[in-house]
Amino acid sequence: MKITSQIVISIHFAIVSPVYTSTEGSKQTLNLSYGEQLTYIGHTTYEGISQPTRMLMNLQLQTSRGQYFVASPIGISVPGVVHSSANVYSGFLVGIVGRANRDGVHRLGICVLQEIREVHIDMEYLSLPEGGISDVAVNNYTHDNREGKRDGSIVVDDTESITNSATTQKTWAESLGVGVTVSGKVFGMGAEGSTEYTVGNETMESTSYSRTRETHVGMTVGVPAGKKYWVEVLYYKGTFRVSFRPKYSFELKNGVKVNWPWDEEQPISGVAWGNLFLKVHDMTNTPDEKVPPPLPSPRKTFLVTRAMKRSRNEQTVLALYGTLEPFIQL
């Protein structure tokens, strides 16, 4: 009895091959979604009409997302049946090669990538987020020296714990069990009252991240005799929501680097870095219920200490001394 087998290959961008060998009979279809891996490749062959050629009798494929595919004729007995399986390596299908004649498929190769050693993800943002201040924290310092005969001062001692974070669905490449580096962006707020975001590049270990900084500002503001000064310390921060497309690069165990096709876009949201502002108001001749414009910002000497805590308990401390404007970009 003659057994005919057929195969049709459809690859990325909807390129579909012709039908190889017979076009008769029922068809089995396996559609691999983006990032889906083969976890098992098995096949059965039988003795062909002209030895030593062996013909493909059936094909079994299993995937990382639970699909199980079997293409096989049913209820047929043939001589010299042999079952075998193949090494799936990384499981990422890149092509199929083979040979067929009018009797069926007698050469078939499923091409997969070598094992993956490391993945690099480039987060390509489709736009910058729309601005918007979501939260303002205020600390106040006041010194009334209107009855004083000597100059006084206000000592500002302020600490803010600031978190910059982003949350998104984990990409499939982060679940491969290999090392991952991510080139992404961190967002911050612009100048005081601005609705624009600043953007910086950073290398991370995940598409979702959290960075916490503890910023301490210590300074002294002189209050002349006969004056009443009020010092405001304001911290602005914002939230963001944008979309990005992950772009993957694989480093294989044999040292070869492979660029994988772009993934679909996905949303990402989080909290942007903020800005710390210091304002000095002369309240000497102003009723308490009114707030005068701040005084021009003189250059003052103060200390800024930053401690950054990363997700793996790393910590760096930076101390800056000197004459700085009383505006700090966090």
mmCIF file of C-alpha atoms in Angstrom:
data_model
loop_
_atom_site.group_PDB
_atom_site.id
_atom_site.type_symbol
_atom_site.label_atom_id
_atom_site.label_comp_id
_atom_site.label_asym_id
_atom_site.label_seq_id
_atom_site.Cartn_x
_atom_site.Cartn_y
_atom_site.Cartn_z
ATOM 1 C CA MET A 1 0.000 0.000 0.000
ATOM 2 C CA LYS A 2 1.335 3.411 -0.913
ATOM 3 C CA ILE A 3 1.550 6.042 1.825
ATOM 4 C CA THR A 4 1.782 9.661 0.736
ATOM 5 C CA SER A 5 2.906 12.459 3.034
ATOM 6 C CA GLN A 6 2.739 16.152 2.369
ATOM 7 C CA ILE A 7 4.119 19.304 3.927
ATOM 8 C CA VAL A 8 3.338 22.996 3.541
ATOM 9 C CA ILE A 9 5.574 25.595 5.199
ATOM 10 C CA SER A 10 4.417 29.067 6.217
ATOM 11 C CA ILE A 11 7.068 31.420 7.596
ATOM 12 C CA HIS A 12 7.220 34.976 8.965
ATOM 13 C CA PHE A 13 5.463 37.700 6.950
ATOM 14 C CA ALA A 14 2.943 35.123 5.583
ATOM 15 C CA ILE A 15 5.224 33.578 2.959
ATOM 16 C CA VAL A 16 3.747 30.163 2.165
ATOM 17 C CA SER A 17 5.487 27.384 0.274
ATOM 18 C CA PRO A 18 3.865 25.113 -2.314
ATOM 19 C CA VAL A 19 2.431 21.770 -1.220
ATOM 20 C CA TYR A 20 5.129 19.125 -1.496
ATOM 21 C CA THR A 21 4.027 15.684 -2.779
ATOM 22 C CA SER A 22 0.353 14.709 -2.622
ATOM 23 C CA THR A 23 -2.386 17.280 -2.149
ATOM 24 C CA GLU A 24 -4.914 14.634 -1.161
ATOM 25 C CA GLY A 25 -6.080 13.704 2.318
ATOM 26 C CA SER A 26 -6.603 15.559 5.560
ATOM 27 C CA LYS A 27 -4.126 18.122 6.858
ATOM 28 C CA GLN A 28 -2.678 18.801 10.301
ATOM 29 C CA THR A 29 -1.592 22.348 11.119
ATOM 30 C CA LEU A 30 0.763 23.740 13.751
ATOM 31 C CA ASN A 31 0.948 27.503 14.212
ATOM 32 C CA LEU A 32 3.853 28.746 16.332
ATOM 33 C CA SER A 33 3.220 32.064 18.039
ATOM 34 C CA TYR A 34 5.940 34.648 18.559
ATOM 35 C CA GLY A 35 8.524 33.360 21.057
ATOM 36 C CA GLU A 36 7.109 29.814 21.132
ATOM 37 C CA GLN A 37 9.758 27.071 21.286
ATOM 38 C CA LEU A 38 9.824 23.473 20.155
ATOM 39 C CA THR A 39 10.402 21.199 23.146
ATOM 40 C CA TYR A 40 10.178 17.852 21.335
ATOM 41 C CA ILE A 41 10.777 16.722 17.756
ATOM 42 C CA GLY A 42 10.008 13.111 16.882
ATOM 43 C CA HIS A 43 9.363 11.240 13.656
ATOM 44 C CA THR A 44 8.635 7.789 12.303
ATOM 45 C CA THR A 45 10.053 6.435 9.048
ATOM 46 C CA TYR A 46 9.442 3.255 7.081
ATOM 47 C CA GLU A 47 11.215 1.343 4.317
ATOM 48 C CA GLY A 48 10.768 2.921 0.935
ATOM 49 C CA ILE A 49 10.146 1.123 -2.322
ATOM 50 C CA SER A 50 13.771 1.527 -3.358
ATOM 51 C CA GLN A 51 16.144 0.643 -0.535
ATOM 52 C CA PRO A 52 17.928 2.138 1.339
ATOM 53 C CA THR A 53 15.609 5.169 1.019
ATOM 54 C CA ARG A 54 13.353 5.623 4.026
ATOM 55 C CA MET A 55 10.137 7.608 3.824
ATOM 56 C CA LEU A 56 8.568 9.896 6.404
ATOM 57 C CA MET A 57 5.532 8.272 7.975
ATOM 58 C CA ASN A 58 4.682 10.737 10.723
ATOM 59 C CA LEU A 59 5.955 13.784 12.570
ATOM 60 C CA GLN A 60 5.455 14.725 16.225
ATOM 61 C CA LEU A 61 6.145 18.193 17.633
ATOM 62 C CA GLN A 62 5.595 19.601 21.124
ATOM 63 C CA THR A 63 5.957 23.259 22.098
ATOM 64 C CA SER A 64 6.689 25.374 25.160
ATOM 65 C CA ARG A 65 3.098 26.636 25.169
ATOM 66 C CA GLY A 66 1.461 23.240 25.407
ATOM 67 C CA GLN A 67 0.788 22.464 21.770
ATOM 68 C CA TYR A 68 1.185 18.862 20.634
ATOM 69 C CA PHE A 69 1.209 18.187 16.916
ATOM 70 C CA VAL A 70 1.008 14.775 15.216
ATOM 71 C CA ALA A 71 0.769 14.325 11.461
ATOM 72 C CA SER A 72 0.330 10.651 10.627
ATOM 73 C CA PRO A 73 -1.787 8.272 8.544
ATOM 74 C CA ILE A 74 -4.060 6.060 10.628
ATOM 75 C CA GLY A 75 -4.561 2.296 10.505
ATOM 76 C CA ILE A 76 -1.784 1.461 8.058
ATOM 77 C CA SER A 77 0.822 -1.244 8.592
ATOM 78 C CA VAL A 78 4.143 -0.964 6.774
ATOM 79 C CA PRO A 79 7.485 -2.755 7.136
ATOM 80 C CA GLY A 80 10.625 -1.452 8.801
ATOM 81 C CA VAL A 81 9.052 1.196 11.003
ATOM 82 C CA VAL A 82 11.587 3.180 13.090
ATOM 83 C CA HIS A 83 10.796 5.841 15.721
ATOM 84 C CA SER A 84 13.393 8.475 16.671
ATOM 85 C CA SER A 85 13.696 11.966 18.159
ATOM 86 C CA ALA A 86 15.953 14.934 17.498
ATOM 87 C CA ASN A 87 17.827 17.435 19.667
ATOM 88 C CA VAL A 88 15.763 20.621 19.930
ATOM 89 C CA TYR A 89 18.707 22.818 21.124
ATOM 90 C CA SER A 90 17.138 26.235 21.936
ATOM 91 C CA GLY A 91 13.846 25.216 20.343
ATOM 92 C CA PHE A 92 13.555 28.389 18.252
ATOM 93 C CA LEU A 93 12.522 27.392 14.755
ATOM 94 C CA VAL A 94 14.281 29.277 11.957
ATOM 95 C CA GLY A 95 13.483 27.094 8.943
ATOM 96 C CA ILE A 96 12.680 23.720 7.423
ATOM 97 C CA VAL A 97 14.650 21.971 4.683
ATOM 98 C CA GLY A 98 13.833 18.710 2.951
ATOM 99 C CA ARG A 99 13.362 16.678 -0.181
ATOM 100 C CA ALA A 100 10.323 14.929 -1.596
ATOM 101 C CA ASN A 101 9.314 12.924 -4.633
ATOM 102 C CA ARG A 102 6.025 11.535 -5.866
ATOM 103 C CA ASP A 103 6.186 8.810 -3.225
ATOM 104 C CA GLY A 104 6.439 11.229 -0.313
ATOM 105 C CA VAL A 105 8.881 13.162 1.868
ATOM 106 C CA HIS A 106 12.163 11.317 2.328
ATOM 107 C CA ARG A 107 14.389 14.107 3.638
ATOM 108 C CA LEU A 108 13.281 16.550 6.326
ATOM 109 C CA GLY A 109 15.353 18.871 8.483
ATOM 110 C CA ILE A 110 13.940 21.203 11.135
ATOM 111 C CA CYS A 111 16.390 24.060 11.686
ATOM 112 C CA VAL A 112 16.624 25.550 15.181
ATOM 113 C CA LEU A 113 18.968 27.955 16.931
ATOM 114 C CA GLN A 114 21.831 26.656 19.033
ATOM 115 C CA GLU A 115 21.409 26.880 22.836
ATOM 116 C CA ILE A 116 21.152 30.477 24.051
ATOM 117 C CA ARG A 117 23.653 31.790 26.577
ATOM 118 C CA GLU A 118 22.403 35.359 27.044
ATOM 119 C CA VAL A 119 19.587 37.618 25.884
ATOM 120 C CA HIS A 120 19.758 41.371 25.355
ATOM 121 C CA ILE A 121 16.479 43.295 25.166
ATOM 122 C CA ASP A 122 16.335 46.764 23.656
ATOM 123 C CA MET A 123 13.183 48.622 24.731
ATOM 124 C CA GLU A 124 12.266 50.777 21.754
ATOM 125 C CA TYR A 125 9.798 53.374 23.027
ATOM 126 C CA LEU A 126 7.212 54.446 20.469
ATOM 127 C CA SER A 127 6.798 57.894 22.036
ATOM 128 C CA LEU A 128 7.694 59.950 25.077
ATOM 129 C CA PRO A 129 5.073 60.111 27.825
ATOM 130 C CA GLU A 130 2.747 63.038 28.178
ATOM 131 C CA GLY A 131 3.715 65.223 31.098
ATOM 132 C CA GLY A 132 1.790 65.731 34.287
ATOM 133 C CA ILE A 133 2.739 66.349 37.899
ATOM 134 C CA SER A 134 1.048 63.734 40.045
ATOM 135 C CA ASP A 135 2.331 64.531 43.525
ATOM 136 C CA VAL A 136 3.921 67.410 45.426
ATOM 137 C CA ALA A 137 5.558 67.086 48.835
ATOM 138 C CA VAL A 138 6.242 70.280 50.812
ATOM 139 C CA ASN A 139 8.364 70.941 53.884
ATOM 140 C CA ASN A 140 8.406 74.428 55.431
ATOM 141 C CA TYR A 141 11.020 76.275 57.497
ATOM 142 C CA THR A 142 10.298 79.713 59.025
ATOM 143 C CA HIS A 143 12.375 82.178 61.062
ATOM 144 C CA ASP A 144 10.897 85.441 62.374
ATOM 145 C CA ASN A 145 13.772 87.846 63.026
ATOM 146 C CA ARG A 146 11.727 91.064 62.940
ATOM 147 C CA GLU A 147 12.521 91.826 66.575
ATOM 148 C CA GLY A 148 16.106 90.679 66.354
ATOM 149 C CA LYS A 149 19.153 92.920 66.503
ATOM 150 C CA ARG A 150 21.467 90.435 64.812
ATOM 151 C CA ASP A 151 21.244 88.398 61.658
ATOM 152 C CA GLY A 152 19.717 84.975 62.116
ATOM 153 C CA SER A 153 19.512 81.883 59.970
ATOM 154 C CA ILE A 154 17.315 78.975 58.900
ATOM 155 C CA VAL A 155 18.927 75.555 58.839
ATOM 156 C CA VAL A 156 17.371 73.353 56.169
ATOM 157 C CA ASP A 157 17.738 69.648 56.813
ATOM 158 C CA ASP A 158 15.552 67.704 54.399
ATOM 159 C CA THR A 159 15.584 64.106 53.194
ATOM 160 C CA GLU A 160 13.393 62.626 50.473
ATOM 161 C CA SER A 161 13.174 58.953 49.543
ATOM 162 C CA ILE A 162 12.476 58.878 45.826
ATOM 163 C CA THR A 163 11.468 55.846 43.784
ATOM 164 C CA ASN A 164 11.539 55.622 40.008
ATOM 165 C CA SER A 165 9.734 52.523 38.782
ATOM 166 C CA ALA A 166 8.233 50.924 35.707
ATOM 167 C CA THR A 167 5.861 47.989 35.438
ATOM 168 C CA THR A 168 5.076 45.945 32.361
ATOM 169 C CA GLN A 169 4.258 42.377 31.434
ATOM 170 C CA LYS A 170 7.387 40.236 31.500
ATOM 171 C CA THR A 171 8.623 39.512 28.000
ATOM 172 C CA TRP A 172 8.922 35.871 26.954
ATOM 173 C CA ALA A 173 12.693 36.255 26.580
ATOM 174 C CA GLU A 174 12.975 37.004 30.322
ATOM 175 C CA SER A 175 11.578 33.532 31.055
ATOM 176 C CA LEU A 176 14.203 31.531 29.169
ATOM 177 C CA GLY A 177 16.318 30.857 32.252
ATOM 178 C CA VAL A 178 19.432 32.579 30.871
ATOM 179 C CA GLY A 179 21.168 35.867 31.634
ATOM 180 C CA VAL A 180 19.231 38.965 30.557
ATOM 181 C CA THR A 181 20.306 42.572 30.086
ATOM 182 C CA VAL A 182 17.823 45.298 29.198
ATOM 183 C CA SER A 183 18.572 48.637 27.575
ATOM 184 C CA GLY A 184 15.741 50.883 28.643
ATOM 185 C CA LYS A 185 14.906 54.426 29.604
ATOM 186 C CA VAL A 186 14.161 56.112 32.908
ATOM 187 C CA PHE A 187 11.846 59.098 32.973
ATOM 188 C CA GLY A 188 12.022 62.189 35.143
ATOM 189 C CA MET A 189 10.095 65.439 35.526
ATOM 190 C CA GLY A 190 11.300 68.622 33.891
ATOM 191 C CA ALA A 191 11.788 71.970 35.606
ATOM 192 C CA GLU A 192 9.353 73.222 38.226
ATOM 193 C CA GLY A 193 5.781 73.165 36.989
ATOM 194 C CA SER A 194 6.845 71.751 33.621
ATOM 195 C CA THR A 195 4.630 69.236 31.847
ATOM 196 C CA GLU A 196 7.574 67.753 29.978
ATOM 197 C CA TYR A 197 9.500 64.654 30.921
ATOM 198 C CA THR A 198 13.210 64.134 30.812
ATOM 199 C CA VAL A 199 14.576 60.818 29.620
ATOM 200 C CA GLY A 200 17.792 58.924 30.345
ATOM 201 C CA ASN A 201 19.229 55.609 29.216
ATOM 202 C CA GLU A 202 20.025 52.840 31.665
ATOM 203 C CA THR A 203 20.977 49.168 31.569
ATOM 204 C CA MET A 204 18.825 46.960 33.785
ATOM 205 C CA GLU A 205 18.080 43.308 34.458
ATOM 206 C CA SER A 206 14.380 43.402 33.633
ATOM 207 C CA THR A 207 11.845 45.352 31.606
ATOM 208 C CA SER A 208 10.154 46.070 34.955
ATOM 209 C CA TYR A 209 12.429 47.951 37.328
ATOM 210 C CA SER A 210 12.553 49.967 40.515
ATOM 211 C CA ARG A 211 15.205 52.466 41.601
ATOM 212 C CA THR A 212 15.131 54.182 45.001
ATOM 213 C CA ARG A 213 17.242 57.198 45.860
ATOM 214 C CA GLU A 214 17.500 58.865 49.225
ATOM 215 C CA THR A 215 18.391 62.521 48.751
ATOM 216 C CA HIS A 216 19.455 64.722 51.650
ATOM 217 C CA VAL A 217 19.734 68.498 51.365
ATOM 218 C CA GLY A 218 21.407 70.498 54.108
ATOM 219 C CA MET A 219 21.876 74.267 53.829
ATOM 220 C CA THR A 220 21.737 77.483 55.819
ATOM 221 C CA VAL A 221 19.702 80.514 54.732
ATOM 222 C CA GLY A 222 20.631 83.823 56.324
ATOM 223 C CA VAL A 223 17.789 85.918 57.803
ATOM 224 C CA PRO A 224 18.762 89.600 58.265
ATOM 225 C CA ALA A 225 17.737 91.467 61.407
ATOM 226 C CA GLY A 226 14.219 92.871 61.040
ATOM 227 C CA LYS A 227 13.183 90.207 58.503
ATOM 228 C CA LYS A 228 10.921 87.164 58.518
ATOM 229 C CA TYR A 229 11.820 84.450 56.012
ATOM 230 C CA TRP A 230 9.958 81.336 54.985
ATOM 231 C CA VAL A 231 11.781 78.542 53.164
ATOM 232 C CA GLU A 232 9.846 75.980 51.114
ATOM 233 C CA VAL A 233 11.310 72.631 50.083
ATOM 234 C CA LEU A 234 9.167 71.147 47.317
ATOM 235 C CA TYR A 235 9.434 67.780 45.633
ATOM 236 C CA TYR A 236 7.576 67.153 42.372
ATOM 237 C CA LYS A 237 7.085 63.757 40.768
ATOM 238 C CA GLY A 238 4.928 62.323 38.023
ATOM 239 C CA THR A 239 3.574 59.103 36.578
ATOM 240 C CA PHE A 240 3.912 57.918 33.009
ATOM 241 C CA ARG A 241 2.340 55.422 30.640
ATOM 242 C CA VAL A 242 3.769 54.698 27.199
ATOM 243 C CA SER A 243 4.262 51.801 24.784
ATOM 244 C CA PHE A 244 7.412 50.057 23.652
ATOM 245 C CA ARG A 245 8.443 47.234 21.337
ATOM 246 C CA PRO A 246 11.026 44.748 22.608
ATOM 247 C CA LYS A 247 13.891 43.996 20.256
ATOM 248 C CA TYR A 248 15.854 40.840 21.094
ATOM 249 C CA SER A 249 19.443 39.853 20.469
ATOM 250 C CA PHE A 250 20.586 36.327 21.367
ATOM 251 C CA GLU A 251 24.140 35.338 22.180
ATOM 252 C CA LEU A 252 24.428 31.615 21.495
ATOM 253 C CA LYS A 253 26.680 29.198 23.356
ATOM 254 C CA ASN A 254 28.919 28.946 20.305
ATOM 255 C CA GLY A 255 29.505 32.724 20.431
ATOM 256 C CA VAL A 256 27.284 33.651 17.490
ATOM 257 C CA LYS A 257 24.985 36.655 17.953
ATOM 258 C CA VAL A 258 21.525 36.571 16.400
ATOM 259 C CA ASN A 259 18.987 39.385 16.052
ATOM 260 C CA TRP A 260 15.429 38.119 16.486
ATOM 261 C CA PRO A 261 12.425 39.819 14.813
ATOM 262 C CA TRP A 262 10.735 42.631 16.733
ATOM 263 C CA ASP A 263 7.995 41.764 19.184
ATOM 264 C CA GLU A 264 4.564 43.387 19.300
ATOM 265 C CA GLU A 265 4.210 46.618 21.249
ATOM 266 C CA GLN A 266 3.152 46.455 24.878
ATOM 267 C CA PRO A 267 2.293 49.091 27.508
ATOM 268 C CA ILE A 268 4.565 50.178 30.336
ATOM 269 C CA SER A 269 3.694 52.513 33.220
ATOM 270 C CA GLY A 270 5.419 53.794 36.312
ATOM 271 C CA VAL A 271 6.631 56.670 38.456
ATOM 272 C CA ALA A 272 9.082 59.243 37.107
ATOM 273 C CA TRP A 273 11.969 60.800 38.990
ATOM 274 C CA GLY A 274 11.072 64.210 40.411
ATOM 275 C CA ASN A 275 12.805 67.490 41.161
ATOM 276 C CA LEU A 276 13.633 69.082 44.491
ATOM 277 C CA PHE A 277 13.215 72.857 44.717
ATOM 278 C CA LEU A 278 14.085 75.335 47.461
ATOM 279 C CA LYS A 279 12.289 78.679 47.604
ATOM 280 C CA VAL A 280 12.928 81.539 50.009
ATOM 281 C CA HIS A 281 10.031 83.967 50.682
ATOM 282 C CA ASP A 282 10.336 87.321 52.474
ATOM 283 C CA MET A 283 7.304 87.375 54.783
ATOM 284 C CA THR A 284 8.308 90.535 56.704
ATOM 285 C CA ASN A 285 5.499 92.781 55.457
ATOM 286 C CA THR A 286 3.101 90.118 54.180
ATOM 287 C CA PRO A 287 0.019 88.832 56.002
ATOM 288 C CA ASP A 288 0.267 85.178 56.900
ATOM 289 C CA GLU A 289 -2.540 84.211 54.522
ATOM 290 C CA LYS A 290 -0.672 85.619 51.511
ATOM 291 C CA VAL A 291 2.431 84.196 49.930
ATOM 292 C CA PRO A 292 4.776 86.620 48.181
ATOM 293 C CA PRO A 293 6.885 85.573 45.208
ATOM 294 C CA PRO A 294 10.130 83.871 46.167
ATOM 295 C CA LEU A 295 13.305 85.892 46.446
ATOM 296 C CA PRO A 296 15.851 85.638 43.652
ATOM 297 C CA SER A 297 17.814 82.447 44.129
ATOM 298 C CA PRO A 298 21.272 83.384 45.400
ATOM 299 C CA ARG A 299 24.101 80.921 45.097
ATOM 300 C CA LYS A 300 24.364 79.163 48.422
ATOM 301 C CA THR A 301 26.766 76.632 49.823
ATOM 302 C CA PHE A 302 25.130 73.413 50.890
ATOM 303 C CA LEU A 303 25.625 69.673 50.887
ATOM 304 C CA VAL A 304 23.714 67.202 48.788
ATOM 305 C CA THR A 305 24.081 63.519 49.569
ATOM 306 C CA ARG A 306 22.537 60.876 47.354
ATOM 307 C CA ALA A 307 22.263 57.198 48.120
ATOM 308 C CA MET A 308 20.949 54.949 45.377
ATOM 309 C CA LYS A 309 19.653 51.503 46.234
ATOM 310 C CA ARG A 310 19.277 49.103 43.354
ATOM 311 C CA SER A 311 17.280 45.924 43.149
ATOM 312 C CA ARG A 312 20.240 43.720 44.120
ATOM 313 C CA ASN A 313 21.087 45.635 47.302
ATOM 314 C CA GLU A 314 23.887 47.566 45.651
ATOM 315 C CA GLN A 315 24.417 51.020 47.081
ATOM 316 C CA THR A 316 26.466 53.989 45.969
ATOM 317 C CA VAL A 317 26.806 57.291 47.795
ATOM 318 C CA LEU A 318 27.749 60.580 46.157
ATOM 319 C CA ALA A 319 28.530 63.712 48.165
ATOM 320 C CA LEU A 320 28.723 67.087 46.414
ATOM 321 C CA TYR A 321 30.222 70.142 48.100
ATOM 322 C CA GLY A 322 30.464 73.668 46.797
ATOM 323 C CA THR A 323 28.305 76.483 45.528
ATOM 324 C CA LEU A 324 25.200 75.107 43.860
ATOM 325 C CA GLU A 325 21.940 76.620 42.812
ATOM 326 C CA PRO A 326 19.127 75.645 45.185
ATOM 327 C CA PHE A 327 17.559 73.445 42.505
ATOM 328 C CA ILE A 328 18.497 69.801 42.366
ATOM 329 C CA GLN A 329 17.768 67.514 39.425
ATOM 330 C CA LEU A 330 17.238 64.128 41.045
#
